[in-house]
CSV table of C-alpha atoms in Angstrom, one decimal:
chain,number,residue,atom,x,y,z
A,30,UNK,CA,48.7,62.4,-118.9
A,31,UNK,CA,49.7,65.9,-118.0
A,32,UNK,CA,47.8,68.7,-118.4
A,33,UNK,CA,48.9,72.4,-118.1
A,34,UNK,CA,47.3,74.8,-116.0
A,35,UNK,CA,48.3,78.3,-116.0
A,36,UNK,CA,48.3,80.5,-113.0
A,37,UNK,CA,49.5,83.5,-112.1
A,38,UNK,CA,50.6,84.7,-108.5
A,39,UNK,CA,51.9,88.0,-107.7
A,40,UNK,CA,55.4,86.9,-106.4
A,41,UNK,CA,56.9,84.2,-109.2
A,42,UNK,CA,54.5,82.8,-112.2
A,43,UNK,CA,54.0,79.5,-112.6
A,44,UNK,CA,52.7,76.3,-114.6
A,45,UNK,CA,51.0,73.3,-112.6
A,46,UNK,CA,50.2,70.1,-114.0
A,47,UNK,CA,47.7,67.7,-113.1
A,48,UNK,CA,48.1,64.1,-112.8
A,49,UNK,CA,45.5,61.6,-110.5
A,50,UNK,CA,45.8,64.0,-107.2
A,51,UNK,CA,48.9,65.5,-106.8
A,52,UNK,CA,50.2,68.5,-108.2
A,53,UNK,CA,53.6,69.7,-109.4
A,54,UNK,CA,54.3,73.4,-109.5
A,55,UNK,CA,56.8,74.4,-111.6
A,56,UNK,CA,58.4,77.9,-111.9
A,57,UNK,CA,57.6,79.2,-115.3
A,58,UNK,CA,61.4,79.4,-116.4
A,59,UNK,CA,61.7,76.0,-116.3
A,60,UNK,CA,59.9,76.3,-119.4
A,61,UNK,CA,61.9,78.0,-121.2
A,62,UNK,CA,65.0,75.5,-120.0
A,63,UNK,CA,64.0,72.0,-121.2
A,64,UNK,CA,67.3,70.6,-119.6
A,65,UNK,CA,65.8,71.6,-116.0
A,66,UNK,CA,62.3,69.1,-117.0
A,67,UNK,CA,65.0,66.0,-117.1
A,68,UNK,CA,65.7,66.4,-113.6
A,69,UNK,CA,64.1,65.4,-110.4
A,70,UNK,CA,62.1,67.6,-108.5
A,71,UNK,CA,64.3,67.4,-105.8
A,72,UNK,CA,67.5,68.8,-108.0
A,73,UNK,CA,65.5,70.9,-110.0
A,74,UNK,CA,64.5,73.0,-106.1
A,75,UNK,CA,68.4,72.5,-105.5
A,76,UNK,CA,69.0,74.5,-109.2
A,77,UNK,CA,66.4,76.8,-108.7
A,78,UNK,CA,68.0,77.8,-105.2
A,79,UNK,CA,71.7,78.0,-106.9
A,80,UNK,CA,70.1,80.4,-109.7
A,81,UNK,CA,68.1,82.9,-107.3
A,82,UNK,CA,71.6,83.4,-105.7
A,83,UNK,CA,72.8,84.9,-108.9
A,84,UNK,CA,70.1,87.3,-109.2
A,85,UNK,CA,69.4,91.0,-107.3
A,86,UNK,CA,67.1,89.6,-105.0
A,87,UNK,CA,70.8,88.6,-103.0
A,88,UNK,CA,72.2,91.4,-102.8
A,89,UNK,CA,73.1,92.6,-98.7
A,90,UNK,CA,69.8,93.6,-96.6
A,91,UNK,CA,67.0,91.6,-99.3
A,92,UNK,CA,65.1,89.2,-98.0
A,93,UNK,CA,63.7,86.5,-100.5
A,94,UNK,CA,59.6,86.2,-100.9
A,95,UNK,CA,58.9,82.6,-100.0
A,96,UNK,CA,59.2,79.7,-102.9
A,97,UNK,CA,55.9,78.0,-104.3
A,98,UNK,CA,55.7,74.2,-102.5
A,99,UNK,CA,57.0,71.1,-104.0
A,100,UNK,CA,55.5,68.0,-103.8
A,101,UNK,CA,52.8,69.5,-101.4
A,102,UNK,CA,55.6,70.5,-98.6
A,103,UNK,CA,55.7,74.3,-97.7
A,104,UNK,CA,59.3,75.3,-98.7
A,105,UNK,CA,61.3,78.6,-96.4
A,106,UNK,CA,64.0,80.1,-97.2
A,107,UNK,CA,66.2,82.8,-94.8
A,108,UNK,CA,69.1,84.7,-95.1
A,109,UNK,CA,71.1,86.2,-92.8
A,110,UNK,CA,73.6,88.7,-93.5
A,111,UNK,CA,77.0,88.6,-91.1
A,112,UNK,CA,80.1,89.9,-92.5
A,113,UNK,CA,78.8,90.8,-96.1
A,114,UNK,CA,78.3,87.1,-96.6
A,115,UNK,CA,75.1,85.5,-97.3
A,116,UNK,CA,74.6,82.0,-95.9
A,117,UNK,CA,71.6,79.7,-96.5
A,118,UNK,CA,70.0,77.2,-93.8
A,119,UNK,CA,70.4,73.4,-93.8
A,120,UNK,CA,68.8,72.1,-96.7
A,121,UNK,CA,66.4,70.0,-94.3
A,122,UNK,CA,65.0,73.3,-93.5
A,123,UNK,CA,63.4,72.8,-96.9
A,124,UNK,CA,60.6,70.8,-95.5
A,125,UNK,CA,60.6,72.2,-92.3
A,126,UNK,CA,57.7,74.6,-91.1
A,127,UNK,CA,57.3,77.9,-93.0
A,128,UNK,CA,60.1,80.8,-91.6
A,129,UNK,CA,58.1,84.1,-91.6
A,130,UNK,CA,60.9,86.5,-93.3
A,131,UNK,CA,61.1,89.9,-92.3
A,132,UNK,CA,60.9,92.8,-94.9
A,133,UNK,CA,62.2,95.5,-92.8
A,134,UNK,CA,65.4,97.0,-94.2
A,135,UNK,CA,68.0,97.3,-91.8
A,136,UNK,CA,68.0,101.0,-91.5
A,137,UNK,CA,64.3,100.6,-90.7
A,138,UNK,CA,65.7,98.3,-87.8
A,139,UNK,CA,68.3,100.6,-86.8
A,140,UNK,CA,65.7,103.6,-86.3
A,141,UNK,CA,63.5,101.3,-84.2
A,142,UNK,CA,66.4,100.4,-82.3
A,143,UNK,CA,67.5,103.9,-81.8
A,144,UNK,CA,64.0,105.0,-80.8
A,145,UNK,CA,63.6,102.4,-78.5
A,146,UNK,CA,67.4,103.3,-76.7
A,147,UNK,CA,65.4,107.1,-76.7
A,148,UNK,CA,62.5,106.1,-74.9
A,149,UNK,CA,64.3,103.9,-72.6
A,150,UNK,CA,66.7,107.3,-71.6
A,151,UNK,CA,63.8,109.3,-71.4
A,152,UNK,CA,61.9,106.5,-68.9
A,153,UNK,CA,65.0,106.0,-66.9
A,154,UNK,CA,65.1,110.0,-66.2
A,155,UNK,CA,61.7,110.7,-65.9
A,156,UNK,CA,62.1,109.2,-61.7
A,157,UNK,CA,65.0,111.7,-61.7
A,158,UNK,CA,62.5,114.5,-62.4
A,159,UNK,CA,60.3,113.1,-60.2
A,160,UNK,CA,62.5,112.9,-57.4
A,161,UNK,CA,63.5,116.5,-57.7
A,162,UNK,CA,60.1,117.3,-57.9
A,163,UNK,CA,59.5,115.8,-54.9
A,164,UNK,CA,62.2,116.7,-52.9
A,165,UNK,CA,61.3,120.6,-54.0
A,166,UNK,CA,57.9,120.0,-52.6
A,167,UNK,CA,59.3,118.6,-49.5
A,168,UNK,CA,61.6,121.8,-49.2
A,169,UNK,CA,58.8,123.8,-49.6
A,170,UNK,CA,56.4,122.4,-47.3
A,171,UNK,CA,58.8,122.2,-44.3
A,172,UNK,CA,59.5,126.4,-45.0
A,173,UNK,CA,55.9,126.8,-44.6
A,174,UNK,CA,55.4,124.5,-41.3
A,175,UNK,CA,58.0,126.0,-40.0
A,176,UNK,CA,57.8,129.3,-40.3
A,177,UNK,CA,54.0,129.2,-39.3
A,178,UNK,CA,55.6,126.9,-35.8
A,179,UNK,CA,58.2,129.7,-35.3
A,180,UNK,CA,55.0,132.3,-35.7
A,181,UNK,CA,53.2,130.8,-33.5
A,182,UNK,CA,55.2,130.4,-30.6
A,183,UNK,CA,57.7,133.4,-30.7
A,184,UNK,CA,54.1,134.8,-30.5
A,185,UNK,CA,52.8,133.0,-27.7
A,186,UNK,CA,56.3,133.5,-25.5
A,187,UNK,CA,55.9,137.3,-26.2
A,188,UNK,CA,52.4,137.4,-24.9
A,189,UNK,CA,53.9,135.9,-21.4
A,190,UNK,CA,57.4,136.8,-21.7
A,191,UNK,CA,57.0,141.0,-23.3
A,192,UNK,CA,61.2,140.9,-23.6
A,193,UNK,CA,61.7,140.9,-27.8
A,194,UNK,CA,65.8,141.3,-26.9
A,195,UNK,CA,66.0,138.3,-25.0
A,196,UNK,CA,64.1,136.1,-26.8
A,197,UNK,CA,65.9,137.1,-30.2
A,198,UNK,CA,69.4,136.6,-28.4
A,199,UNK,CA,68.2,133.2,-27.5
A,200,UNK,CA,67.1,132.3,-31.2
A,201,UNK,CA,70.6,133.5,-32.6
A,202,UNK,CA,71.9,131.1,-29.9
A,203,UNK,CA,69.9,128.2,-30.9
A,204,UNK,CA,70.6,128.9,-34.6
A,205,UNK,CA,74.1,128.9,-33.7
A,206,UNK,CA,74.4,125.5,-31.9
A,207,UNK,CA,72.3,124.0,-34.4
A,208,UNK,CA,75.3,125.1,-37.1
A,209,UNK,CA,78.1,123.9,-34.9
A,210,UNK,CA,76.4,120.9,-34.4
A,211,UNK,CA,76.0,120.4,-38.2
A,212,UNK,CA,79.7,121.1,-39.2
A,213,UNK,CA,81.2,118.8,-36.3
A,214,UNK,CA,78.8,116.0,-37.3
A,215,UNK,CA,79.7,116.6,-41.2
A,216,UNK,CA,76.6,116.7,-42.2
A,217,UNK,CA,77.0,120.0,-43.6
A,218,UNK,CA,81.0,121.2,-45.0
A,219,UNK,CA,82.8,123.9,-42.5
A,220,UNK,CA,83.7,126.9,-44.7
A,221,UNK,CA,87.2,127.6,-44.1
A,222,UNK,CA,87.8,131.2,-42.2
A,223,UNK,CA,89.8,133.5,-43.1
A,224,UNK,CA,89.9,137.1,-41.2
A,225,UNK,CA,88.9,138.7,-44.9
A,226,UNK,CA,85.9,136.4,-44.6
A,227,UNK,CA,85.1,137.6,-40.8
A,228,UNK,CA,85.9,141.1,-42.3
A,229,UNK,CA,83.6,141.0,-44.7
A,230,UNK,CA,80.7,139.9,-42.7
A,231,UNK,CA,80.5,142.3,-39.8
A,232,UNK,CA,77.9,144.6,-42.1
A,233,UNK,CA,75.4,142.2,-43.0
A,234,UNK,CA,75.7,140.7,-39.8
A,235,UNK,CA,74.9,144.0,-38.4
A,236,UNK,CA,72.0,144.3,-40.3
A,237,UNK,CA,71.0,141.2,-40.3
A,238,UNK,CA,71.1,142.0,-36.6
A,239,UNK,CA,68.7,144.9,-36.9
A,240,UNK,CA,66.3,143.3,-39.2
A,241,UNK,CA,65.6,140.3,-36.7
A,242,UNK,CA,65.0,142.9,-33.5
A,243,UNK,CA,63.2,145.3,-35.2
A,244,UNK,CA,61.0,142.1,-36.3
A,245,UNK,CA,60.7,140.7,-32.5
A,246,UNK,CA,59.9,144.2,-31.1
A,247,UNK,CA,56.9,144.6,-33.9
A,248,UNK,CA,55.8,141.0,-33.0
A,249,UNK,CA,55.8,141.6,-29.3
A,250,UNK,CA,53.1,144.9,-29.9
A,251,UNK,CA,50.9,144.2,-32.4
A,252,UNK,CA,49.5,141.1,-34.5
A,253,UNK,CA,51.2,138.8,-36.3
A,254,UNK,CA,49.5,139.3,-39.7
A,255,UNK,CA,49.9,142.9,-39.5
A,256,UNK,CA,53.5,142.7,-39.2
A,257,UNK,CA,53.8,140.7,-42.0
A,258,UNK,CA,51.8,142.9,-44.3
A,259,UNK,CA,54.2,145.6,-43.8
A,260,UNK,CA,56.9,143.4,-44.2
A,261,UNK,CA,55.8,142.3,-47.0
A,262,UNK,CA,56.4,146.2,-48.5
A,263,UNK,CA,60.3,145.1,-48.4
A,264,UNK,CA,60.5,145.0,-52.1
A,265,UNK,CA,59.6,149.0,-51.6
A,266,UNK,CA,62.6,149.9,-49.7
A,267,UNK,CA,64.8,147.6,-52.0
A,268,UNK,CA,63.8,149.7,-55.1
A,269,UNK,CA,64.4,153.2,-53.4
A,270,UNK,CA,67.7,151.9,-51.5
A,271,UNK,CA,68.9,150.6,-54.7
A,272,UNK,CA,68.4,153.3,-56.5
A,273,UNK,CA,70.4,156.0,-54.1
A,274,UNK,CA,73.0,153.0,-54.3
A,275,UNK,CA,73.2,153.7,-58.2
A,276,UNK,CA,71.3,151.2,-59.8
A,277,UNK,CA,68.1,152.2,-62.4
A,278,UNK,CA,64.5,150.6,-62.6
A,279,UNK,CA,62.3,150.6,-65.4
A,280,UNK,CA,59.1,153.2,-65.1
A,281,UNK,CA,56.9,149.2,-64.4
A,282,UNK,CA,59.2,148.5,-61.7
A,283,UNK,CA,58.3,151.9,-60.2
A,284,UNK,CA,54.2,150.7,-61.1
A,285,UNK,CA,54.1,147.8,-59.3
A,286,UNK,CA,55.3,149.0,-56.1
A,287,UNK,CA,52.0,151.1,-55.7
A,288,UNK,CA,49.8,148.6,-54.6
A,289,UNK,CA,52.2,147.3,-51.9
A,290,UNK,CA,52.1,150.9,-50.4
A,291,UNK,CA,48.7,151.6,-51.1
A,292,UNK,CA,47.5,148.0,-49.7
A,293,UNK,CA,50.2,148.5,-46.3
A,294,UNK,CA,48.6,152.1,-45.7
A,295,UNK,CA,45.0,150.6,-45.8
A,296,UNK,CA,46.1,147.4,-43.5
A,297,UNK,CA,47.6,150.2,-41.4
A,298,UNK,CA,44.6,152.4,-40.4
A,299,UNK,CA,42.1,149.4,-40.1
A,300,UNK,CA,44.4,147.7,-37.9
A,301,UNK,CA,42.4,146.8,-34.9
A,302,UNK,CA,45.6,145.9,-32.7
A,303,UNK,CA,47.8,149.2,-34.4
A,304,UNK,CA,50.7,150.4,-32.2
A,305,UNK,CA,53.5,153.2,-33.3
A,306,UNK,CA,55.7,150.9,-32.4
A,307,UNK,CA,55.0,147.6,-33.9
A,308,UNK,CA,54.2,149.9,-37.5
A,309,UNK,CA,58.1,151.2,-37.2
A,310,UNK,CA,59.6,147.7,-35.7
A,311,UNK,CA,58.6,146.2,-39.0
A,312,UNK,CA,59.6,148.8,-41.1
A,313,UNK,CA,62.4,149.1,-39.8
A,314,UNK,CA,63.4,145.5,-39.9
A,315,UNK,CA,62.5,145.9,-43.7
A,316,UNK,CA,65.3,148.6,-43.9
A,317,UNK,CA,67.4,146.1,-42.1
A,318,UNK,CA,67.1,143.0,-44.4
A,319,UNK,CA,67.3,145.1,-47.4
A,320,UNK,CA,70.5,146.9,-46.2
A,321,UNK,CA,71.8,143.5,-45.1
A,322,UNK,CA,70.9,141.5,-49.0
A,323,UNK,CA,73.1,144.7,-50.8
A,324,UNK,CA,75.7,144.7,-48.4
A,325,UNK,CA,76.1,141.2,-48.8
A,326,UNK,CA,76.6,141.3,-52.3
A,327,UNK,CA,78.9,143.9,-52.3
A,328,UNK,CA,81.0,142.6,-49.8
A,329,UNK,CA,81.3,139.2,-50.0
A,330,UNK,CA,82.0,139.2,-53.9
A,331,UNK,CA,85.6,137.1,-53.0
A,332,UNK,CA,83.9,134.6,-51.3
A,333,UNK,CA,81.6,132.9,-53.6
A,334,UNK,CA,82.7,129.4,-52.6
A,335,UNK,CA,80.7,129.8,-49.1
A,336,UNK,CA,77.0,128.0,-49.8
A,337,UNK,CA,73.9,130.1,-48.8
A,338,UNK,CA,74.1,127.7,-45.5
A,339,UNK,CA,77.4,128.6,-44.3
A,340,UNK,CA,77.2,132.2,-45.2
A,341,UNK,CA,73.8,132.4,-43.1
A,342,UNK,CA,75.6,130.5,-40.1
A,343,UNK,CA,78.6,132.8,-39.8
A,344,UNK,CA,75.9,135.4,-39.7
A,345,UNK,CA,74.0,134.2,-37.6
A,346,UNK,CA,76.9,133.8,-35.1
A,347,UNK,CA,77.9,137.3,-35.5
A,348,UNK,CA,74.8,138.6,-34.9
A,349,UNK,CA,74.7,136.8,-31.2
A,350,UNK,CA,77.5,138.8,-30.4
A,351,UNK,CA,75.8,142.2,-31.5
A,352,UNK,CA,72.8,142.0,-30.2
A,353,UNK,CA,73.0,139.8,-26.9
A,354,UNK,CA,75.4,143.0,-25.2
A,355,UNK,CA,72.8,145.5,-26.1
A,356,UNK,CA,70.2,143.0,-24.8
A,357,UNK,CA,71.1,143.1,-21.3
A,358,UNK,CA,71.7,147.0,-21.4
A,359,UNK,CA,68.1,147.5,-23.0
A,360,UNK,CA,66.2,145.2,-20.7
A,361,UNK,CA,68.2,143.1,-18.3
A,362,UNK,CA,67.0,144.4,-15.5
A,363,UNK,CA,63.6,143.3,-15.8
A,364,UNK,CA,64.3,139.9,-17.0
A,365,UNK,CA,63.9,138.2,-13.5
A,366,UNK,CA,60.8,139.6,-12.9
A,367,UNK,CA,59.1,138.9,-16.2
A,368,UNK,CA,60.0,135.3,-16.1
A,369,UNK,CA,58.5,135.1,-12.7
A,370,UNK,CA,55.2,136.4,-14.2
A,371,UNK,CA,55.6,134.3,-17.0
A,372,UNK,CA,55.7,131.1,-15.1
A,373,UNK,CA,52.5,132.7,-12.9
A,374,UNK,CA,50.5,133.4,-15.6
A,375,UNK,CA,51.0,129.8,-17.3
A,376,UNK,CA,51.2,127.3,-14.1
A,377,UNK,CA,53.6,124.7,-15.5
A,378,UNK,CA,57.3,126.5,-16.3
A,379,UNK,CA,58.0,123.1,-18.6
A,380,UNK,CA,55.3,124.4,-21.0
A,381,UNK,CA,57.3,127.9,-21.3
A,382,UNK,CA,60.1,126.4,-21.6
A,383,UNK,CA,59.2,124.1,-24.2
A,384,UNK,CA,57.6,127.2,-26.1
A,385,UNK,CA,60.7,129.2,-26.0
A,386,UNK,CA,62.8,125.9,-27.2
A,387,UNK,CA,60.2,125.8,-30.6
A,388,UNK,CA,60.2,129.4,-31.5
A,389,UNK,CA,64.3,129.0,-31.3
A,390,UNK,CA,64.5,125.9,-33.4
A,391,UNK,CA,62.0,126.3,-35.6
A,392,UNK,CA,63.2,130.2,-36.4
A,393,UNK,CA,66.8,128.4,-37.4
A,394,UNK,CA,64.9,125.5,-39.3
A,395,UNK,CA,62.5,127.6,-41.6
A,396,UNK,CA,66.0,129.9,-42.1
A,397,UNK,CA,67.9,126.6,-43.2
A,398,UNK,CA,65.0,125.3,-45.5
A,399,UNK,CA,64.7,129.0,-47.1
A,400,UNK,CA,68.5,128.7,-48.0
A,401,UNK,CA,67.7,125.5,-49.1
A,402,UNK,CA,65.0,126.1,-51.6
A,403,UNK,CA,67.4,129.2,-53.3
A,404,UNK,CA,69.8,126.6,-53.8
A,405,UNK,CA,67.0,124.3,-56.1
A,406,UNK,CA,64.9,127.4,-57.7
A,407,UNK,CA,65.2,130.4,-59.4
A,408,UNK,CA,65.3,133.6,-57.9
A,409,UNK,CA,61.9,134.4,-59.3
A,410,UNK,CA,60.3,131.4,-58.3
A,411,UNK,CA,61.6,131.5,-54.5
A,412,UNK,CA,60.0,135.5,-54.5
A,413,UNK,CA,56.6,133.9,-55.1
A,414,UNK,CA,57.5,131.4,-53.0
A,415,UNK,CA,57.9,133.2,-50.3
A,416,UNK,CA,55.0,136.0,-51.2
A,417,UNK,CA,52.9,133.2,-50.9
A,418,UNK,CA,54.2,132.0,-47.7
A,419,UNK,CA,53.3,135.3,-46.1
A,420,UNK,CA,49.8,134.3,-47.0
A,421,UNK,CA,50.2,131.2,-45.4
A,422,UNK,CA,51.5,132.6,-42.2
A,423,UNK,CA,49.0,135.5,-42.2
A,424,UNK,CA,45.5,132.8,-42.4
A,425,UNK,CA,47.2,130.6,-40.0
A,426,UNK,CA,48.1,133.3,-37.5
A,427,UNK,CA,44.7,134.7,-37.4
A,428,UNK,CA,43.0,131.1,-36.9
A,429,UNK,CA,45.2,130.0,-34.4
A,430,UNK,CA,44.8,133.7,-32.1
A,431,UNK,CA,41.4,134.7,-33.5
A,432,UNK,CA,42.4,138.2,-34.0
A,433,UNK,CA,39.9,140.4,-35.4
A,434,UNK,CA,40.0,141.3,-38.6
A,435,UNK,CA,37.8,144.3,-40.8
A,436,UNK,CA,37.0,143.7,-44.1
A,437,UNK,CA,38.9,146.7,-45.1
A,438,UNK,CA,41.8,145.4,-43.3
A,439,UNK,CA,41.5,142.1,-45.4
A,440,UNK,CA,41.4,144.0,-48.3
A,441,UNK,CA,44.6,146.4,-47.6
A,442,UNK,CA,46.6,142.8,-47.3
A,443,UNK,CA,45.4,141.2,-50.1
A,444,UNK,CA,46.6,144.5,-52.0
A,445,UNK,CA,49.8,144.4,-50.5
A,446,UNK,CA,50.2,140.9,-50.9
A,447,UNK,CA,49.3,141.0,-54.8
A,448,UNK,CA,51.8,144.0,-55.4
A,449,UNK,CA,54.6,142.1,-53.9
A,450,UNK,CA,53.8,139.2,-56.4
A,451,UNK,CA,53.3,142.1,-59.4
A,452,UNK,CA,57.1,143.1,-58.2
A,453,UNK,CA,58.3,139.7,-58.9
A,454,UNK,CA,57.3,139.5,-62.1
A,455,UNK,CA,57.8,142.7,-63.2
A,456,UNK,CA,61.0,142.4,-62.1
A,457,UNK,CA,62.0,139.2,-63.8
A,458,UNK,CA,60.5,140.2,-66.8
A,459,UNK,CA,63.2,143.3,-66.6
A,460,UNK,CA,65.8,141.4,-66.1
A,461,UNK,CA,65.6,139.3,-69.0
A,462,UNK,CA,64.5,142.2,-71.4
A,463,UNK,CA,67.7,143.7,-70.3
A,464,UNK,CA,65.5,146.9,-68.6
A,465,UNK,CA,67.3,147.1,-65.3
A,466,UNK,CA,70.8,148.3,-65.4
A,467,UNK,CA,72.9,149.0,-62.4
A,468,UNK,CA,77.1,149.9,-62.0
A,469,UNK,CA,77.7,147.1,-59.8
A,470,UNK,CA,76.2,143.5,-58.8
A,471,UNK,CA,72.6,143.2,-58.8
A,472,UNK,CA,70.4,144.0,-55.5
């Protein structure tokens, strides 16, 4: 005999009846369809299936809530929808092992998708970033070896070899070679020359010519750190050259330029190595660089397609030809001797000559990397860049020679040093508030 038993579940109510030890659940509208009790079980499941189809639950995208058992087996049902058509699996599925059905809607799916095609973009260019990252901080740490190698050698050659004209000349030559070699070897594209182009150059080469002199005459007579503290007070002559030249600072432009001169004045009178000369050889080559970076803009407006690279090798080509003349008519005539001295004073002539090689190279290699790094950075960030490079070169210099320094002294640099970095920022900030206006390009 059969006896009822009402339960509920949450999905689909139903009626089970009890006879010996098995158990028959039936859906509840079977109830109210007496035909559906005359069938079997396994055709009223078959007629159960054929009427959920008719109702909402198939409509595209719904999944179906899983069926009560039959006859003690675990029933699953799945639909997949291709083409706007629902299909049902083999009907031997009905006894197979329960299918876990999903009740993400497809848009759900679509956003997970998406997201995970986002992150996957995102992982796949963080290594780009990396890489440039890394090959910045390459960049930047082979300026800064180099230029402290060129530092240190131009300085030691000086100390043996006291001729700044010739030992220039011979780093223009270097840097000049080292260019010829890079355009026949392609590694770096030849620039195609016009005589406009050639034209064009012959003022900043000339300064550019002046600037590097005036540098090597300042190394050769006083320290190496004090030359660069009062080269350091460049961004000083660019304001006041700029402005004859038309162009208009803001009164914080003006500010920060204070503590560069205050800070080079106090490096200046503490200086325990000071000489007339080496004060004026690097202001001068200030003057000269400064001339050199206008000149360049103004004249060389037509031939933007020349890289930083190429422009700096035509220049440095020129600049052979300027200066190695006056070279031999300033101090020719005691170059004989002096080597002779040189080679005295340090016993082995290979060790000189390997000295002189370095300060060439490495004076066209930290050049090259500078050019480099504009090419990757901002403007701004190369200023800092190189205001911190001065640093660099200043601590190493001293370590390497021991020179004396007074506290005072240290503190004149530091000040010098921190209103060059003030001017960078001061002036970027400018420039995008719109403060500095000039008639022509940007100095």
């Amino acid at each position: 005999m059969f006896t009822p038993n009402l339960t509920y579940s949450s999905s689909v109510s139903t009626v089970t009846f009890s006879q010996s030890d098995h158990q028959y659940p039936i859906n509840a509208s079977l109830l109210l369809n007496p035909n559906l009790l005359n069938r079997t079980p396994h055709q009223r499941s078959l007629s159960h299936v054929s009427a959920s189809l008719t109702t909402p639950f198939a409509r595209l995208g719904t999944k179906v809530s899983n069926f009560s058992k039959i006859h003690g087996y675990p029933v699953g049902l799945s639909f997949q929808i291709q083409s706007s058509t629902t299909k049902i699996g083999n009907s031997s599925s009905l006894s197979a092992k329960p299918c876990e059905l999903s009740s993400k809607p497809r848009s759900q799916v679509s956003r997970a998708a998406s997201e995970a095609n986002s992150g996957g973009e995102s992982a796949a260019s963080d290594p780009k970033t990396n890489n440039k990252t890394l090959r910045l901080g390459l960049v930047f740490g082979l300026w800064y070896f180099q230029n402290i190698v060129f530092n240190i050698y131009n300085k030691k050659v000086l100390n043996l070899f006291p001729f700044p004209w010739l030992l220039a000349s011979f780093q223009l030559f270097v840097g000049s070679v080292c260019m010829f070699m890079l355009w026949s070897l392609k590694l770096q594209p030849r620039p195609k020359i016009s005589k406009p182009f050639l034209i064009a150059l012959l003022g900043p080469a000339l300064f550019h010519t002046i600037g590097h002199i005036s540098a090597c005459v300042s190394f050769s007579k006083v320290a190496v750190s004090f030359t660069h503290v009062i080269k350091s007070s460049e961004p000083v002559f660019s304001v006041v050259f700029s402005s004859f030249l038309g162009n208009t600072y803001p009164f914080q432009v003006w500010l920060s330029i204070l503590p560069i001169v205050l800070g080079c004045a106090l490096a200046a009178i503490t200086e325990v190595s000071f000489n007339f000369q080496g004060l004026w050889g690097a202001l001068i080559s200030n003057v000269g660089f400064v001339l050199r970076n206008i000149y360049s803009k103004r004249s060389l407006q037509s031939f933007k397609e020349v890289n930083g690279l190429n422009l700096y090798g035509w220049i440095t080509i020129i600049s052979l030809l300027y200066l190695f003349p006056v070279a031999i008519f300033v101090e020719g005539s005691q170059w004989v001797q002096g080597y002779h001295q040189a080679i005295q004073a340090i016993g082995k002539p290979s060790i000189f000559y390997i000295w002189v090689l370095l300060s060439g190279v490495f004076y066209h290699l930290y050049n090259q990397s500078s050019y480099q790094a504009l090419d990757e950075i901002s403007p701004l960030t190369f200023s800092v860049g190189n205001t911190m490079k001065r640093v660099v070169v200043i601590v190493s210099t001293v370590l390497v020679f021991r020179n004396p320094v007074r506290p005072m002294n240290a503190l004149g640099s530091a000040i010098a040093i921190f209103g060059t970095f003030l001017y960078s920022q001061v002036t970027a900030a400018s420039k995008k508030s719109g403060g500095e206006k000039e008639d022509g390009k940007q100095s």
